[in-house]
Coordinates of C-alpha atoms in Angstrom, one line a residue:
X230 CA -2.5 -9.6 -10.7
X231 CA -0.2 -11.1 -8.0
X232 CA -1.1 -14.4 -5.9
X233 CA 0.7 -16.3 -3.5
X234 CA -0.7 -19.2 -1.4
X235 CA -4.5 -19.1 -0.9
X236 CA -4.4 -15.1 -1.6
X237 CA -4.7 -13.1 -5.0
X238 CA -4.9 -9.3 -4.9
X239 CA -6.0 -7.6 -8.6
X240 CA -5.5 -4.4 -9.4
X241 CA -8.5 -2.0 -11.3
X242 CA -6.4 1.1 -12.1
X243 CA -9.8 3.2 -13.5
X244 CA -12.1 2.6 -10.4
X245 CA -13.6 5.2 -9.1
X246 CA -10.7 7.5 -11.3
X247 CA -8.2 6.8 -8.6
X248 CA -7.7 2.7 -8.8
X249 CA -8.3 0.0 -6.3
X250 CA -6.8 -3.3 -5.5
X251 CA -9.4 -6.2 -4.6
X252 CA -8.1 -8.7 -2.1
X253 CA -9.5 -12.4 -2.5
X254 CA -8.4 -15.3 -0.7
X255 CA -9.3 -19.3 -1.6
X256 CA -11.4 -21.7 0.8
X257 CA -12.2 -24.9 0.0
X258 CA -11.6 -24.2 -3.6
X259 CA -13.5 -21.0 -3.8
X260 CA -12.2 -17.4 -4.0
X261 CA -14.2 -15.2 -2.0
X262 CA -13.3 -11.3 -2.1
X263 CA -12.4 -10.0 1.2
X264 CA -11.8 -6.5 0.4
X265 CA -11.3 -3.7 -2.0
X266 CA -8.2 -1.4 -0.7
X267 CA -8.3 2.5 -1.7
X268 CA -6.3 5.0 -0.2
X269 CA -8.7 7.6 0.3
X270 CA -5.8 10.6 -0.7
X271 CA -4.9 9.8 -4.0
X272 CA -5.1 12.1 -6.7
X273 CA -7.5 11.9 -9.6
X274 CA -6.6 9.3 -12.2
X275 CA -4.1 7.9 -9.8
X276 CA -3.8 4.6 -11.4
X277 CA -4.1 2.8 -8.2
X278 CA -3.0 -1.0 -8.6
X279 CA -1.0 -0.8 -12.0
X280 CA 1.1 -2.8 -10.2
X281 CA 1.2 -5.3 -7.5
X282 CA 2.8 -8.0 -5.5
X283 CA 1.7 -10.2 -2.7
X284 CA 4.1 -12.8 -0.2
X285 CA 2.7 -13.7 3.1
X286 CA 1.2 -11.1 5.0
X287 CA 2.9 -8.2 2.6
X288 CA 1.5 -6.5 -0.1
X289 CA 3.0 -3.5 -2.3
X290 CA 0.8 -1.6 -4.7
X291 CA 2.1 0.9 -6.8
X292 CA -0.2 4.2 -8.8
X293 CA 2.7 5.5 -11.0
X294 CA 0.3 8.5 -11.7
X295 CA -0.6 9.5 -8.2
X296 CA 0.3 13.4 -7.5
X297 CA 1.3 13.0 -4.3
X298 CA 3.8 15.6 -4.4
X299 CA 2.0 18.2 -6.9
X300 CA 3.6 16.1 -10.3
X301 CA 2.9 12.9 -11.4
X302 CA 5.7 11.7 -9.2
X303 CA 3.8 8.5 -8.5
X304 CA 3.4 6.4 -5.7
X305 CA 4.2 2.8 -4.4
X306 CA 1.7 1.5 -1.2
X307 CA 3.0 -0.9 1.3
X308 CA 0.5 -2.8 3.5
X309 CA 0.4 -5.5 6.2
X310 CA -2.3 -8.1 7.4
X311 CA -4.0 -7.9 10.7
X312 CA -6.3 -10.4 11.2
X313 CA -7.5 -11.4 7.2
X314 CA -7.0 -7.4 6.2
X315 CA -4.8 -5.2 4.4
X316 CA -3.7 -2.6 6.7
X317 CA -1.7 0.9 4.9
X318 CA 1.4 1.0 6.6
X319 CA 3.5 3.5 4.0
X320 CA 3.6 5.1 1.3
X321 CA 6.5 5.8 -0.3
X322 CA 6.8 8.8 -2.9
X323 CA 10.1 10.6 -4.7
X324 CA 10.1 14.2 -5.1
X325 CA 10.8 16.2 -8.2
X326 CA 9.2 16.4 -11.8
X327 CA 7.1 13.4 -13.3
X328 CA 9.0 10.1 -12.8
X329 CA 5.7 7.3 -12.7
X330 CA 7.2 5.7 -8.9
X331 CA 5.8 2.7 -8.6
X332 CA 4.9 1.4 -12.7
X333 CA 6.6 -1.8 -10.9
X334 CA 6.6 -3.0 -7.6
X335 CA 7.8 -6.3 -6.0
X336 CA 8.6 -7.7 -2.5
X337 CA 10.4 -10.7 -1.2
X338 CA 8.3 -11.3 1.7
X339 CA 11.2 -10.8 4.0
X340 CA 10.4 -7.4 4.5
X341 CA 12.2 -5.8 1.3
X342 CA 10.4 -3.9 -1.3
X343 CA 11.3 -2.2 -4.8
X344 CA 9.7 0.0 -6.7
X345 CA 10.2 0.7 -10.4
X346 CA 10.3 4.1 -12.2
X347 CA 10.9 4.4 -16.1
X348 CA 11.9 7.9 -16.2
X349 CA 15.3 9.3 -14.4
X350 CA 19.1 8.2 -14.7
X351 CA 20.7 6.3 -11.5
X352 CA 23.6 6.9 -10.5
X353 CA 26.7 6.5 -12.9
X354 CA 24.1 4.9 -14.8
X355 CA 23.2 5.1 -18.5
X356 CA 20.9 8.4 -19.0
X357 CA 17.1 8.0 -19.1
X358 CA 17.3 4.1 -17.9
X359 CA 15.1 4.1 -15.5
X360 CA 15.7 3.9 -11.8
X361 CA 14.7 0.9 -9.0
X362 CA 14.6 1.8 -5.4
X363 CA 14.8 -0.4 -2.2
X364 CA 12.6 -0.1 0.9
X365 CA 12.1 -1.8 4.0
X366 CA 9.3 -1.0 6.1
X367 CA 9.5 0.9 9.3
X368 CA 9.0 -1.4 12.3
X369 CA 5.5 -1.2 14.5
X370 CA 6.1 0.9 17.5
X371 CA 4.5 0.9 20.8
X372 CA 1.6 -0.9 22.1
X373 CA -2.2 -0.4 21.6
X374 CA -3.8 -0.7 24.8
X375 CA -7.2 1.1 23.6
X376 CA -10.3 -0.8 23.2
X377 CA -12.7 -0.3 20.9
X378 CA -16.4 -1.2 20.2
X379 CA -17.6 -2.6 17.5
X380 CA -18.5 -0.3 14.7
X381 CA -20.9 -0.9 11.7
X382 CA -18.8 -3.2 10.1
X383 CA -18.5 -5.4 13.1
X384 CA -15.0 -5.0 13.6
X385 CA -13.4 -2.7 16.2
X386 CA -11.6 0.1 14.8
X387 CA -7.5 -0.1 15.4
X388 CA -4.5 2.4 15.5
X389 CA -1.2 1.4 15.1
X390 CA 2.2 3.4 14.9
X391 CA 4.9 2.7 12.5
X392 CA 8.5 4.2 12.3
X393 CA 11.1 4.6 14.4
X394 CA 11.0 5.3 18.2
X395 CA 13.6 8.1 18.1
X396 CA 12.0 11.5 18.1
X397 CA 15.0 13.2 16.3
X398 CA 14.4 10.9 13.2
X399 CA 10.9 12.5 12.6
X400 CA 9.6 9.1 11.0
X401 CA 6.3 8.3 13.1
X402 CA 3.0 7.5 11.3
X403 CA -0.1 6.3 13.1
X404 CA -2.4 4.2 10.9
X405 CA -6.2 3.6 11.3
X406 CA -7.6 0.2 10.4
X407 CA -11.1 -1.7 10.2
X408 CA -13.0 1.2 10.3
X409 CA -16.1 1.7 8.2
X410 CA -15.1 3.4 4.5
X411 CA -14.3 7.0 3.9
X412 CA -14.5 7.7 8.0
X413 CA -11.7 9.0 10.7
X414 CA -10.4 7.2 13.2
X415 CA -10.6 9.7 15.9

């Protein structure tokens, strides 16, 4: 569980075997959920939301069981809010054997995250300790000039790209948002 302000995100590591995180924010002294976040390509048994942290419009959720990789590397999931909603902007995975990425997660809400593994050695460091690893975010790119029409859920369906705007550095992701569950954005 992680809150800041008006906005508390839980996480539910065994729902639907993969995990969730449920976003609720306070009105008037009431919490109302506004969403349930799921990745729709985790792995089986994930653990999706075994950890979490919220500040401002950043949220990082890590699923130190997620296969991302073929092994039980684990996972950590960075987001941003677009108008009152989560939106998946990375996810950042190690390589190798099982390591649980992401059993801890926290942010500063200036745009730094890290992401806890209990299994590896750091450099020069004592052997089996552990490892942390920083992050910040790749910048939104470009501009969205398409306009959509409203879908079932009443929203308009969104695209944004994230990463860097050299070609050579191979780093561009495009990210669909407030589109009904388990669809494409096309």
């Amino acid at each position: 569980v992680a809150m800041d302000g008006n906005t508390a995100v839980i996480g539910a590591t065994q729902t639907n075997q993969v995990g969730a995180v449920y976003h609720y924010e306070r009105v008037g002294g009431t919490w109302t959920e506004i969403e349930r976040l799921q990745p729709g390509n985790l792995g089986t048994f994930a653990t999706f939301g075994h950890s979490v942290d919220v500040k401002g419009d950043q949220l990082v959720v890590g699923a130190y069981q997620d296969s991302a990789t073929g092994h039980l590397t684990g996972s950590a999931w960075t987001f941003q809010r677009v108008a009152g909603s989560f939106v998946p902007r990375a996810r950042l995975v190690q390589s190798g054997v099982a390591a649980f990425h992401g059993f801890s997660v926290a942010l500063d809400g200036a745009g730094e995250y890290v992401v806890g593994q209990p299994i590896g050695t750091p450099t020069g460091g004592p052997s089996s300790s552990g490892i942390l690893r920083w992050y910040r975010p790749e910048p939104e790119i470009g501009t969205n000039y398409c306009t959509a029409v409203a879908n079932s859920y009443g929203k308009t369906g969104q695209v944004s790209a994230i990463g860097s705007e050299v070609a050579a550095n191979s780093s561009v992701a495009l990210v669909a948002y407030d589109l009904p569950q388990n669809t494409f954005g096309f």
